Amino acid sequence: WENFGEYAFLTKLRSEQLRDIGASLTPLAAFLLLQGIETLPQRMDAHVANTHRVANWLRDDPRVAWVNWAGLDDHPHHERAARYVPAGPGAVFSFGVVGGRDAGRTFIESLELCSHLANIGDVRTLVIHPASTTHQQLSDEQLGAAGVPADLIRLSVGLEDPEDICWDLDQALDAAVGAAGRR
């Protein structure tokens, strides 16, 4: 205030905020953000369609202990999801690999197409096994108490061909659980 008077706040914004965090987007960043927003409905349709295919495929696989996605007709909240999100309940869901923590770790390490990342909502299929990554310091009992079973795999389904996603999940399940019971 002593140096800049009534322009003190403006000077602070220009000299600190704009310089340090960039209060405006670059032209390319603005273009990409706008393009992402404008194409979101079409991309979400594809994400949800792929998720429906992948979740149904996993539900029918004996190497998978359970699948938790409200888009499946046997999910306890399926009717509620159909009512509130009629286009589909998103592209993120979880499932359990038969064999627990060790099988989950092997499953993640065996993926070839899907990316092992903690993010969600990418155009690529992203997958994580919390028991061997973000929650690895917890025992199986602590994981269960936190609502994160040791066999839990979180999947954010991308825009790849669903047959390619299922192929990758299939070969990783083979590595983690074995080919026994494979369709």
Coordinates of N, CA, C and O in Angstrom, one line a residue:
W1 N 0.8 -1.2 0.0 CA 0.0 0.0 0.0 C 0.9 1.2 0.0 O 0.6 2.2 -0.7
E2 N 2.0 1.2 0.8 CA 2.9 2.3 0.8 C 3.5 2.6 -0.5 O 3.6 3.8 -0.9
N3 N 3.8 1.6 -1.3 CA 4.4 1.8 -2.6 C 3.5 2.1 -3.7 O 3.7 2.9 -4.6
F4 N 2.3 1.4 -3.7 CA 1.5 1.4 -4.9 C 0.1 2.0 -4.6 O -0.7 2.1 -5.5
G5 N -0.2 2.3 -3.4 CA -1.5 2.9 -3.1 C -2.7 2.1 -3.5 O -2.7 0.9 -3.3
E6 N -3.7 2.7 -4.2 CA -4.9 2.0 -4.6 C -4.6 0.9 -5.6 O -5.5 0.0 -5.8
Y7 N -3.4 0.9 -6.2 CA -3.1 -0.2 -7.2 C -2.3 -1.3 -6.5 O -1.7 -2.2 -7.2
A8 N -2.2 -1.4 -5.2 CA -1.4 -2.4 -4.5 C -1.9 -3.8 -4.9 O -1.1 -4.7 -5.2
F9 N -3.2 -4.0 -4.8 CA -3.7 -5.4 -5.1 C -3.5 -5.8 -6.6 O -3.0 -6.9 -6.8
L10 N -3.7 -4.9 -7.5 CA -3.5 -5.2 -8.9 C -2.0 -5.5 -9.1 O -1.6 -6.4 -9.9
T11 N -1.1 -4.7 -8.5 CA 0.3 -5.0 -8.6 C 0.7 -6.4 -8.1 O 1.5 -7.1 -8.6
K12 N 0.1 -6.7 -6.9 CA 0.3 -8.0 -6.3 C -0.1 -9.1 -7.3 O 0.6 -10.1 -7.5
L13 N -1.3 -9.0 -7.9 CA -1.8 -10.0 -8.9 C -0.8 -10.1 -10.0 O -0.5 -11.2 -10.4
R14 N -0.4 -9.0 -10.6 CA 0.5 -9.1 -11.7 C 1.9 -9.6 -11.4 O 2.4 -10.4 -12.1
S15 N 2.4 -9.2 -10.3 CA 3.8 -9.6 -9.9 C 3.9 -11.0 -9.3 O 4.9 -11.6 -9.4
E16 N 2.8 -11.4 -8.7 CA 2.9 -12.8 -8.0 C 2.0 -13.8 -8.7 O 2.5 -14.8 -9.2
Q17 N 0.7 -13.6 -8.7 CA -0.2 -14.6 -9.2 C 0.0 -14.9 -10.7 O 0.1 -16.0 -11.0
L18 N 0.0 -13.8 -11.5 CA 0.1 -14.1 -12.9 C 1.5 -14.7 -13.2 O 1.5 -15.7 -14.0
R19 N 2.5 -14.3 -12.6 CA 3.9 -14.8 -12.8 C 4.0 -16.3 -12.3 O 4.5 -17.1 -13.0
D20 N 3.4 -16.5 -11.1 CA 3.6 -17.8 -10.5 C 2.7 -18.9 -10.9 O 3.0 -20.0 -11.1
I21 N 1.4 -18.6 -11.1 CA 0.4 -19.6 -11.4 C -0.3 -19.4 -12.8 O -1.0 -20.2 -13.2
G22 N 0.0 -18.3 -13.4 CA -0.6 -18.0 -14.7 C -2.1 -17.9 -14.7 O -2.8 -18.8 -14.7
A23 N -2.6 -16.7 -14.5 CA -4.0 -16.4 -14.4 C -4.8 -16.5 -15.7 O -6.0 -16.4 -15.7
S24 N -4.1 -16.7 -16.8 CA -4.8 -16.9 -18.1 C -4.1 -18.1 -18.8 O -3.0 -18.4 -18.6
L25 N -5.0 -18.7 -19.6 CA -4.5 -19.9 -20.3 C -3.7 -19.5 -21.6 O -4.0 -18.4 -22.1
T26 N -2.8 -20.3 -22.0 CA -2.2 -20.1 -23.3 C -3.2 -20.3 -24.4 O -4.2 -21.0 -24.1
P27 N -3.1 -19.8 -25.6 CA -4.0 -20.1 -26.6 C -4.2 -21.6 -26.9 O -5.4 -22.0 -27.0
L28 N -3.2 -22.3 -26.9 CA -3.3 -23.8 -27.1 C -4.1 -24.4 -26.0 O -4.9 -25.3 -26.2
A29 N -3.7 -24.1 -24.8 CA -4.4 -24.7 -23.6 C -5.9 -24.3 -23.6 O -6.7 -25.2 -23.3
A30 N -6.2 -23.1 -24.0 CA -7.6 -22.7 -24.1 C -8.4 -23.5 -25.2 O -9.5 -23.9 -24.9
F31 N -7.7 -23.7 -26.3 CA -8.3 -24.4 -27.4 C -8.6 -25.9 -27.0 O -9.6 -26.4 -27.2
L32 N -7.6 -26.5 -26.4 CA -7.7 -27.9 -25.9 C -8.8 -28.0 -24.9 O -9.6 -29.0 -24.9
L33 N -8.9 -27.1 -23.9 CA -9.9 -27.2 -22.9 C -11.3 -27.0 -23.5 O -12.2 -27.8 -23.2
L34 N -11.4 -26.1 -24.4 CA -12.7 -25.9 -25.1 C -13.1 -27.1 -25.9 O -14.3 -27.5 -25.9
Q35 N -12.1 -27.6 -26.6 CA -12.4 -28.8 -27.4 C -12.9 -30.0 -26.5 O -13.8 -30.7 -26.9
G36 N -12.2 -30.1 -25.4 CA -12.6 -31.2 -24.5 C -14.0 -31.0 -23.9 O -14.8 -32.0 -23.8
I37 N -14.3 -29.8 -23.6 CA -15.7 -29.5 -23.1 C -16.7 -29.7 -24.2 O -17.8 -30.3 -23.9
E38 N -16.4 -29.3 -25.4 CA -17.4 -29.4 -26.5 C -17.6 -30.9 -26.9 O -18.7 -31.2 -27.4
T39 N -16.7 -31.7 -26.7 CA -16.8 -33.1 -27.2 C -17.2 -34.1 -26.0 O -17.3 -35.3 -26.2
L40 N -17.3 -33.5 -24.8 CA -17.6 -34.4 -23.6 C -18.8 -35.3 -23.8 O -18.7 -36.5 -23.5
P41 N -19.9 -34.8 -24.3 CA -21.1 -35.7 -24.4 C -20.8 -36.9 -25.3 O -21.2 -38.0 -25.0
Q42 N -20.2 -36.7 -26.4 CA -19.9 -37.8 -27.3 C -18.9 -38.8 -26.7 O -19.0 -40.0 -26.8
R43 N -17.9 -38.2 -26.0 CA -16.9 -39.1 -25.4 C -17.5 -39.9 -24.2 O -17.3 -41.1 -24.0
M44 N -18.4 -39.2 -23.5 CA -19.0 -40.0 -22.3 C -19.9 -41.1 -22.8 O -20.0 -42.1 -22.2
D45 N -20.6 -40.9 -24.0 CA -21.4 -41.9 -24.5 C -20.5 -43.1 -24.8 O -20.9 -44.3 -24.5
A46 N -19.4 -42.9 -25.4 CA -18.4 -44.0 -25.7 C -17.9 -44.6 -24.5 O -17.7 -45.8 -24.4
H47 N -17.5 -43.8 -23.5 CA -17.0 -44.3 -22.2 C -18.0 -45.3 -21.6 O -17.7 -46.4 -21.1
V48 N -19.3 -44.8 -21.5 CA -20.3 -45.6 -20.8 C -20.6 -46.9 -21.6 O -20.8 -48.0 -21.0
A49 N -20.6 -46.8 -22.9 CA -20.9 -48.0 -23.8 C -19.7 -49.0 -23.6 O -20.0 -50.2 -23.4
N50 N -18.5 -48.5 -23.5 CA -17.4 -49.4 -23.3 C -17.4 -50.0 -21.9 O -17.1 -51.2 -21.7
T51 N -17.8 -49.2 -20.9 CA -17.9 -49.7 -19.5 C -18.9 -50.8 -19.4 O -18.7 -51.8 -18.7
H52 N -20.1 -50.6 -20.1 CA -21.1 -51.6 -20.0 C -20.6 -52.9 -20.6 O -20.8 -54.0 -20.0
R53 N -19.9 -52.9 -21.7 CA -19.3 -54.1 -22.3 C -18.3 -54.7 -21.4 O -18.4 -55.9 -21.1
V54 N -17.4 -53.9 -20.8 CA -16.3 -54.5 -20.0 C -16.9 -55.0 -18.7 O -16.5 -56.1 -18.2
A55 N -17.8 -54.3 -18.0 CA -18.3 -54.7 -16.7 C -19.1 -56.0 -16.9 O -19.0 -56.9 -16.0
N56 N -19.9 -56.1 -18.0 CA -20.6 -57.4 -18.2 C -19.7 -58.5 -18.4 O -19.9 -59.7 -18.0
W57 N -18.6 -58.3 -19.2 CA -17.6 -59.3 -19.5 C -17.0 -59.8 -18.2 O -16.8 -61.0 -17.9
L58 N -16.6 -58.8 -17.3 CA -15.9 -59.2 -16.1 C -16.9 -59.9 -15.1 O -16.5 -60.9 -14.5
R59 N -18.2 -59.5 -15.1 CA -19.1 -60.1 -14.2 C -19.3 -61.6 -14.5 O -19.5 -62.4 -13.6
D60 N -19.1 -62.0 -15.8 CA -19.3 -63.4 -16.2 C -18.0 -64.2 -16.1 O -18.1 -65.4 -16.4
D61 N -16.9 -63.6 -15.7 CA -15.7 -64.3 -15.6 C -15.4 -65.0 -14.3 O -15.5 -64.3 -13.2
P62 N -15.2 -66.3 -14.2 CA -15.0 -66.9 -12.9 C -13.7 -66.5 -12.2 O -13.6 -66.8 -11.0
R63 N -12.8 -65.8 -12.8 CA -11.6 -65.3 -12.2 C -11.8 -64.0 -11.5 O -10.9 -63.5 -10.8
V64 N -13.0 -63.5 -11.6 CA -13.4 -62.2 -11.0 C -14.4 -62.6 -9.8 O -15.5 -63.2 -10.1
A65 N -14.1 -62.1 -8.6 CA -14.9 -62.4 -7.5 C -16.2 -61.6 -7.4 O -17.3 -62.1 -7.0
W66 N -16.2 -60.3 -7.9 CA -17.3 -59.5 -7.8 C -17.1 -58.3 -8.7 O -15.9 -58.0 -9.1
V67 N -18.2 -57.6 -9.2 CA -18.1 -56.4 -9.9 C -19.0 -55.4 -9.3 O -20.2 -55.7 -9.1
N68 N -18.6 -54.2 -9.1 CA -19.4 -53.1 -8.5 C -19.6 -52.0 -9.4 O -18.8 -51.0 -9.5
W69 N -20.6 -52.0 -10.3 CA -21.0 -50.9 -11.2 C -22.5 -50.9 -11.3 O -23.1 -51.9 -11.6
A70 N -23.0 -49.7 -11.0 CA -24.5 -49.6 -10.9 C -25.2 -49.7 -12.2 O -26.4 -49.8 -12.3
G71 N -24.4 -49.8 -13.3 CA -25.0 -50.0 -14.6 C -25.4 -51.5 -14.9 O -26.1 -51.8 -15.8
L72 N -24.9 -52.4 -14.0 CA -25.3 -53.8 -14.1 C -26.7 -54.0 -13.5 O -26.9 -53.5 -12.4
D73 N -27.5 -54.8 -14.2 CA -28.8 -55.0 -13.7 C -29.0 -55.7 -12.4 O -30.0 -55.7 -11.7
D74 N -27.9 -56.4 -11.9 CA -28.0 -57.1 -10.6 C -27.4 -56.2 -9.5 O -27.3 -56.7 -8.4
H75 N -27.0 -55.0 -9.8 CA -26.4 -54.1 -8.8 C -27.6 -53.6 -7.9 O -28.6 -53.3 -8.4
P76 N -27.4 -53.5 -6.6 CA -28.4 -53.1 -5.7 C -29.0 -51.7 -6.0 O -30.1 -51.3 -5.6
H77 N -28.2 -50.8 -6.6 CA -28.6 -49.5 -6.9 C -28.9 -49.2 -8.4 O -28.9 -48.1 -8.9
H78 N -29.1 -50.3 -9.2 CA -29.3 -50.2 -10.6 C -30.5 -49.4 -11.0 O -30.4 -48.5 -11.8
E79 N -31.6 -49.6 -10.3 CA -32.8 -48.8 -10.6 C -32.6 -47.4 -10.3 O -33.0 -46.5 -11.1
R80 N -32.0 -47.1 -9.2 CA -31.7 -45.7 -8.8 C -30.8 -45.0 -9.9 O -31.0 -43.9 -10.3
A81 N -29.7 -45.7 -10.3 CA -28.8 -45.2 -11.3 C -29.6 -45.0 -12.6 O -29.3 -43.9 -13.2
A82 N -30.4 -45.9 -13.0 CA -31.2 -45.7 -14.3 C -32.1 -44.5 -14.2 O -32.3 -43.8 -15.2
R83 N -32.6 -44.2 -13.0 CA -33.5 -43.1 -12.8 C -32.7 -41.7 -12.9 O -33.1 -40.8 -13.5
Y84 N -31.6 -41.7 -12.1 CA -30.9 -40.4 -12.0 C -29.8 -40.1 -13.0 O -29.5 -39.0 -13.3
V85 N -29.2 -41.2 -13.6 CA -28.3 -41.0 -14.7 C -28.6 -42.0 -15.8 O -28.0 -43.0 -16.0
P86 N -29.7 -41.6 -16.6 CA -30.2 -42.6 -17.6 C -29.2 -42.9 -18.7 O -29.3 -43.9 -19.3
A87 N -28.3 -42.0 -18.9 CA -27.3 -42.3 -20.0 C -26.2 -43.3 -19.5 O -25.5 -43.8 -20.3
G88 N -26.2 -43.6 -18.2 CA -25.3 -44.5 -17.7 C -24.5 -44.0 -16.5 O -24.2 -42.7 -16.5
P89 N -24.1 -44.8 -15.5 CA -23.5 -44.3 -14.3 C -22.0 -44.1 -14.4 O -21.3 -44.4 -13.4
G90 N -21.5 -43.6 -15.5 CA -20.1 -43.3 -15.6 C -19.2 -44.5 -16.0 O -19.7 -45.6 -16.3
A91 N -17.9 -44.2 -16.1 CA -17.0 -45.1 -16.6 C -16.0 -45.6 -15.6 O -15.0 -46.2 -15.9
V92 N -16.3 -45.4 -14.3 CA -15.3 -45.9 -13.3 C -16.1 -46.9 -12.4 O -17.2 -46.6 -12.0
F93 N -15.5 -48.0 -12.2 CA -16.0 -49.0 -11.3 C -14.9 -49.9 -10.8 O -13.8 -49.7 -11.1
S94 N -15.3 -50.8 -9.9 CA -14.3 -51.7 -9.3 C -14.8 -53.1 -9.4 O -15.9 -53.4 -9.6
F95 N -13.8 -54.0 -9.3 CA -14.0 -55.4 -9.3 C -13.0 -56.1 -8.4 O -11.9 -55.5 -8.1
G96 N -13.2 -57.3 -8.1 CA -12.3 -58.1 -7.2 C -11.7 -59.2 -8.0 O -12.4 -60.0 -8.7
V97 N -10.4 -59.4 -7.9 CA -9.7 -60.5 -8.6 C -9.6 -61.7 -7.6 O -9.2 -61.5 -6.4
V98 N -10.0 -62.8 -8.0 CA -9.9 -64.0 -7.2 C -8.4 -64.2 -6.8 O -7.5 -64.1 -7.7
G99 N -8.1 -64.3 -5.5 CA -6.8 -64.5 -5.1 C -6.2 -63.4 -4.2 O -5.1 -63.5 -3.7
G100 N -7.0 -62.4 -4.0 CA -6.6 -61.3 -3.1 C -5.5 -60.4 -3.5 O -5.3 -60.1 -4.7
R101 N -4.8 -59.9 -2.5 CA -3.7 -58.9 -2.7 C -2.7 -59.3 -3.7 O -2.3 -58.6 -4.6
D102 N -2.1 -60.5 -3.6 CA -1.1 -61.0 -4.5 C -1.6 -61.1 -5.9 O -0.9 -60.7 -6.9
A103 N -2.8 -61.6 -6.1 CA -3.4 -61.7 -7.4 C -3.6 -60.4 -8.0 O -3.4 -60.1 -9.2
G104 N -4.0 -59.4 -7.2 CA -4.2 -58.0 -7.7 C -2.9 -57.4 -8.1 O -2.9 -56.7 -9.2
R105 N -1.9 -57.6 -7.4 CA -0.6 -57.1 -7.7 C -0.1 -57.7 -9.1 O 0.3 -57.0 -10.0
T106 N -0.2 -59.0 -9.2 CA 0.2 -59.6 -10.4 C -0.7 -59.2 -11.6 O -0.2 -59.0 -12.7
F107 N -2.0 -59.0 -11.4 CA -2.9 -58.5 -12.4 C -2.4 -57.2 -13.0 O -2.2 -57.0 -14.2
I108 N -2.1 -56.2 -12.1 CA -1.7 -54.9 -12.5 C -0.4 -55.0 -13.2 O -0.2 -54.3 -14.3
E109 N 0.6 -55.8 -12.7 CA 1.9 -55.9 -13.4 C 1.8 -56.5 -14.8 O 2.7 -56.4 -15.6
S110 N 0.7 -57.3 -15.0 CA 0.6 -58.0 -16.3 C -0.2 -57.2 -17.4 O -0.2 -57.7 -18.5
L111 N -0.7 -56.1 -17.1 CA -1.5 -55.4 -18.1 C -0.5 -54.8 -19.2 O 0.6 -54.4 -18.9
E112 N -1.0 -54.8 -20.4 CA -0.2 -54.3 -21.5 C -0.8 -53.0 -22.1 O -0.1 -52.1 -22.5
L113 N -2.2 -53.0 -22.2 CA -2.8 -51.9 -22.9 C -3.3 -50.8 -21.8 O -3.0 -49.6 -22.0
C114 N -3.9 -51.3 -20.8 CA -4.4 -50.4 -19.7 C -3.2 -49.8 -19.0 O -2.2 -50.4 -18.7
S115 N -3.4 -48.5 -18.6 CA -2.3 -47.8 -17.9 C -2.5 -47.9 -16.4 O -3.6 -47.7 -15.9
H116 N -1.4 -48.1 -15.7 CA -1.4 -48.2 -14.2 C -1.3 -46.8 -13.7 O -0.1 -46.4 -13.5
L117 N -2.4 -46.2 -13.4 CA -2.4 -44.8 -12.9 C -3.5 -44.6 -11.9 O -4.5 -45.3 -12.0
A118 N -3.3 -43.7 -10.9 CA -4.4 -43.4 -9.9 C -5.4 -42.5 -10.5 O -6.4 -42.2 -9.8
N119 N -5.2 -41.9 -11.6 CA -6.1 -40.9 -12.2 C -7.4 -41.6 -12.6 O -7.5 -42.8 -12.7
I120 N -8.4 -40.8 -13.0 CA -9.6 -41.3 -13.6 C -10.0 -40.3 -14.7 O -9.6 -39.2 -14.7
G121 N -10.9 -40.8 -15.6 CA -11.5 -39.9 -16.5 C -10.6 -39.6 -17.8 O -10.9 -38.6 -18.5
D122 N -9.6 -40.4 -18.0 CA -8.8 -40.2 -19.2 C -9.4 -40.8 -20.4 O -10.4 -41.6 -20.3
V123 N -9.0 -40.5 -21.6 CA -9.4 -41.2 -22.8 C -8.9 -42.6 -22.8 O -9.4 -43.5 -23.6
R124 N -7.8 -42.9 -22.1 CA -7.2 -44.2 -22.0 C -7.8 -44.9 -20.8 O -8.2 -44.3 -19.8
T125 N -7.8 -46.3 -20.9 CA -8.2 -47.0 -19.7 C -7.2 -47.0 -18.7 O -6.0 -47.4 -18.9
L126 N -7.6 -46.6 -17.5 CA -6.7 -46.5 -16.3 C -7.1 -47.5 -15.3 O -8.3 -47.7 -15.0
V127 N -6.1 -48.1 -14.6 CA -6.4 -49.1 -13.6 C -5.4 -49.0 -12.4 O -4.3 -48.6 -12.6
I128 N -5.9 -49.3 -11.2 CA -5.1 -49.3 -10.1 C -5.6 -50.4 -9.1 O -6.7 -50.7 -9.0
H129 N -4.6 -50.9 -8.3 CA -4.9 -51.9 -7.3 C -4.5 -51.2 -6.0 O -3.3 -51.2 -5.6
P130 N -5.4 -50.6 -5.2 CA -5.0 -49.9 -4.0 C -4.2 -50.7 -3.0 O -3.3 -50.1 -2.4
A131 N -4.5 -51.9 -2.9 CA -3.8 -52.7 -1.8 C -2.3 -52.8 -2.1 O -1.6 -53.1 -1.1
S132 N -1.9 -52.7 -3.3 CA -0.4 -52.8 -3.6 C 0.1 -51.4 -3.9 O 1.3 -51.3 -4.3
T133 N -0.7 -50.3 -3.9 CA -0.2 -49.0 -4.3 C -0.6 -48.0 -3.2 O 0.1 -47.8 -2.2
T134 N -1.7 -47.3 -3.4 CA -2.1 -46.2 -2.5 C -2.4 -46.6 -1.1 O -2.2 -45.8 -0.2
H135 N -2.7 -47.9 -0.8 CA -3.0 -48.3 0.5 C -2.1 -49.5 0.9 O -2.5 -50.3 1.8
Q136 N -1.0 -49.6 0.3 CA -0.1 -50.8 0.6 C 0.3 -50.9 2.0 O 0.7 -52.0 2.5
Q137 N 0.3 -49.8 2.8 CA 0.8 -49.9 4.2 C -0.2 -50.5 5.1 O 0.1 -50.8 6.2
L138 N -1.4 -50.8 4.6 CA -2.5 -51.3 5.5 C -2.5 -52.9 5.4 O -2.2 -53.4 4.3
S139 N -2.9 -53.5 6.5 CA -3.1 -54.9 6.5 C -4.4 -55.2 5.8 O -5.2 -54.3 5.5
D140 N -4.6 -56.5 5.5 CA -5.9 -56.9 4.8 C -7.1 -56.5 5.7 O -8.1 -56.1 5.2
E141 N -6.9 -56.7 7.0 CA -8.0 -56.3 8.0 C -8.3 -54.8 7.9 O -9.4 -54.3 8.0
Q142 N -7.2 -54.0 7.9 CA -7.4 -52.6 7.9 C -8.0 -52.1 6.5 O -8.8 -51.2 6.5
L143 N -7.6 -52.8 5.5 CA -8.2 -52.5 4.2 C -9.7 -52.7 4.2 O -10.5 -51.9 3.7
G144 N -10.1 -53.9 4.7 CA -11.5 -54.2 4.8 C -12.3 -53.2 5.7 O -13.4 -52.8 5.3
A145 N -11.7 -52.8 6.8 CA -12.3 -51.8 7.6 C -12.5 -50.5 6.9 O -13.4 -49.7 7.2
A146 N -11.6 -50.2 6.0 CA -11.6 -48.9 5.3 C -12.5 -49.0 4.0 O -12.7 -48.1 3.3
G147 N -13.1 -50.2 3.8 CA -13.9 -50.4 2.6 C -13.2 -50.6 1.4 O -13.7 -50.4 0.3
V148 N -11.9 -51.0 1.5 CA -11.1 -51.3 0.3 C -10.6 -52.7 0.4 O -9.5 -53.0 1.0
P149 N -11.4 -53.7 -0.1 CA -10.9 -55.1 -0.1 C -9.6 -55.3 -0.7 O -9.2 -54.6 -1.7
A150 N -8.8 -56.2 -0.2 CA -7.5 -56.5 -0.8 C -7.5 -56.9 -2.2 O -6.5 -56.7 -2.9
D151 N -8.6 -57.4 -2.7 CA -8.7 -57.8 -4.1 C -9.2 -56.8 -5.1 O -9.4 -57.0 -6.2
L152 N -9.5 -55.6 -4.5 CA -10.2 -54.5 -5.3 C -9.3 -54.0 -6.4 O -8.1 -53.6 -6.1
I153 N -9.8 -53.9 -7.6 CA -9.2 -53.3 -8.7 C -10.1 -52.1 -9.2 O -11.3 -52.4 -9.4
R154 N -9.6 -50.9 -9.3 CA -10.4 -49.8 -9.8 C -10.1 -49.6 -11.2 O -8.9 -49.5 -11.6
L155 N -11.1 -49.5 -12.1 CA -11.0 -49.4 -13.5 C -11.7 -48.1 -14.0 O -12.8 -47.9 -13.6
S156 N -11.0 -47.3 -14.7 CA -11.6 -46.1 -15.4 C -11.5 -46.4 -16.9 O -10.4 -46.4 -17.5
V157 N -12.6 -46.8 -17.4 CA -12.7 -47.3 -18.8 C -12.5 -46.2 -19.8 O -13.2 -45.1 -19.7
G158 N -11.6 -46.4 -20.8 CA -11.3 -45.4 -21.8 C -12.0 -45.6 -23.1 O -13.1 -46.3 -23.1
L159 N -11.5 -45.0 -24.1 CA -12.2 -45.0 -25.4 C -11.6 -46.0 -26.4 O -12.0 -46.1 -27.5
E160 N -10.7 -46.9 -25.9 CA -10.2 -47.9 -26.8 C -11.3 -48.8 -27.2 O -12.4 -48.8 -26.6
D161 N -11.0 -49.7 -28.2 CA -12.0 -50.7 -28.6 C -12.3 -51.6 -27.4 O -11.3 -52.1 -26.8
P162 N -13.5 -51.8 -27.0 CA -13.8 -52.7 -25.8 C -13.2 -54.1 -25.9 O -12.9 -54.7 -24.9
E163 N -13.1 -54.6 -27.2 CA -12.5 -55.9 -27.3 C -11.0 -55.9 -26.9 O -10.5 -56.9 -26.4
D164 N -10.4 -54.8 -27.2 CA -9.0 -54.7 -26.8 C -8.8 -54.6 -25.3 O -7.9 -55.1 -24.7
I165 N -9.7 -53.8 -24.7 CA -9.7 -53.7 -23.2 C -9.9 -55.1 -22.6 O -9.2 -55.5 -21.7
C166 N -10.9 -55.8 -23.1 CA -11.2 -57.1 -22.5 C -10.1 -58.1 -22.8 O -9.7 -58.9 -21.9
W167 N -9.4 -58.0 -24.0 CA -8.2 -58.8 -24.2 C -7.2 -58.6 -23.2 O -6.6 -59.5 -22.6
D168 N -6.9 -57.3 -22.9 CA -5.9 -57.0 -21.9 C -6.2 -57.5 -20.5 O -5.4 -58.1 -19.8
L169 N -7.5 -57.3 -20.1 CA -7.9 -57.8 -18.8 C -7.8 -59.3 -18.8 O -7.4 -59.9 -17.7
D170 N -8.2 -59.9 -19.9 CA -8.2 -61.4 -19.9 C -6.8 -62.0 -19.7 O -6.5 -62.9 -18.9
Q171 N -5.8 -61.4 -20.4 CA -4.5 -61.9 -20.3 C -3.9 -61.6 -19.0 O -3.1 -62.4 -18.4
A172 N -4.2 -60.5 -18.4 CA -3.8 -60.1 -17.0 C -4.4 -61.0 -16.0 O -3.8 -61.5 -15.0
L173 N -5.7 -61.4 -16.2 CA -6.3 -62.3 -15.3 C -5.7 -63.7 -15.4 O -5.5 -64.4 -14.4
D174 N -5.3 -64.1 -16.6 CA -4.6 -65.4 -16.8 C -3.3 -65.4 -15.9 O -3.0 -66.4 -15.3
A175 N -2.6 -64.3 -16.0 CA -1.3 -64.2 -15.3 C -1.6 -64.2 -13.8 O -0.8 -64.8 -13.0
A176 N -2.6 -63.6 -13.3 CA -2.9 -63.4 -11.9 C -3.6 -64.6 -11.3 O -3.2 -65.0 -10.1
V177 N -4.5 -65.2 -12.0 CA -5.3 -66.3 -11.4 C -5.1 -67.6 -12.1 O -5.3 -68.7 -11.5
G178 N -4.7 -67.5 -13.4 CA -4.5 -68.7 -14.2 C -5.6 -68.9 -15.2 O -6.6 -68.2 -15.1
A179 N -5.3 -69.7 -16.2 CA -6.3 -69.9 -17.2 C -7.5 -70.8 -16.9 O -8.4 -70.9 -17.6
A180 N -7.5 -71.4 -15.7 CA -8.6 -72.2 -15.2 C -9.8 -71.4 -15.2 O -9.9 -70.3 -14.6
G181 N -10.9 -71.9 -15.8 CA -12.1 -71.2 -15.8 C -12.2 -70.1 -16.9 O -13.2 -69.4 -16.9
R182 N -11.2 -70.0 -17.7 CA -11.2 -69.0 -18.8 C -12.3 -69.4 -19.8 O -12.5 -70.6 -20.1
R183 N -13.0 -68.4 -20.3 CA -14.0 -68.7 -21.3 C -13.4 -69.0 -22.6 O -12.4 -68.6 -23.1

